[in-house]
């Protein structure tokens, strides 16, 4: 009951005292709003792209400081792909980001609860859904869905979760970034499904029962982004993304 009360209070903007003033947080940890949080992600990604990362504090002193509480400025929901580690991609340190990762950032009720935690309990003002180039999970799912085949084990659930964006892309003409039709299972189709999956996930999270009030009140922004493996750059305003 206490947990349910805390969640309800957070959704209404009345956060528990521990979340509002975490004991271990530094003065600069808390982002004033989503715009400031997004600017910090942009700046960190720019450093990553230029090979000029600042390697934020991950010292023993920082670990001790964070033992008293946390104030992450953003939640990043992305893929399990080993080439897309958010703390590196955005050049952030301990306590800066809440990171949730699933294959092709697929979403279910358990994952939604993990994503709700930051905005509801810690007043984190930004939730970024980050898709990426060359997603292996999307590639496997697209091939399985095209062939009417089943993936082994729980990988079949990943394909099931990606059916809606796959069908949406086919209905729209299955075009890639160039606007040219993509062959079934081809790279352009896969990239289009990645972007559609990101768009649909953003829409679902904006409509989430606990997150929607904060979005409506302007306390939370849910955004989409796309990570390019070769350049290391995140496109926060990619065409086809919210």
PDB file of N, CA and C in Angstrom, residues 34 139 156:
ATOM      1  N   UNK A  34      13.461  19.292 -18.730  1.00  0.00           N
ATOM      2  CA  UNK A  34      13.833  18.383 -19.813  1.00  0.00           C
ATOM      3  C   UNK A  34      14.772  19.040 -20.808  1.00  0.00           C
ATOM      4  N   UNK A 139      16.660  -7.033 -36.928  1.00  0.00           N
ATOM      5  CA  UNK A 139      16.987  -7.799 -38.134  1.00  0.00           C
ATOM      6  C   UNK A 139      16.448  -9.219 -38.051  1.00  0.00           C
ATOM      7  N   UNK A 156      11.275 -15.415 -29.483  1.00  0.00           N
ATOM      8  CA  UNK A 156       9.979 -15.316 -30.171  1.00  0.00           C
ATOM      9  C   UNK A 156       9.156 -14.169 -29.616  1.00  0.00           C
TER      10      UNK A 156
END
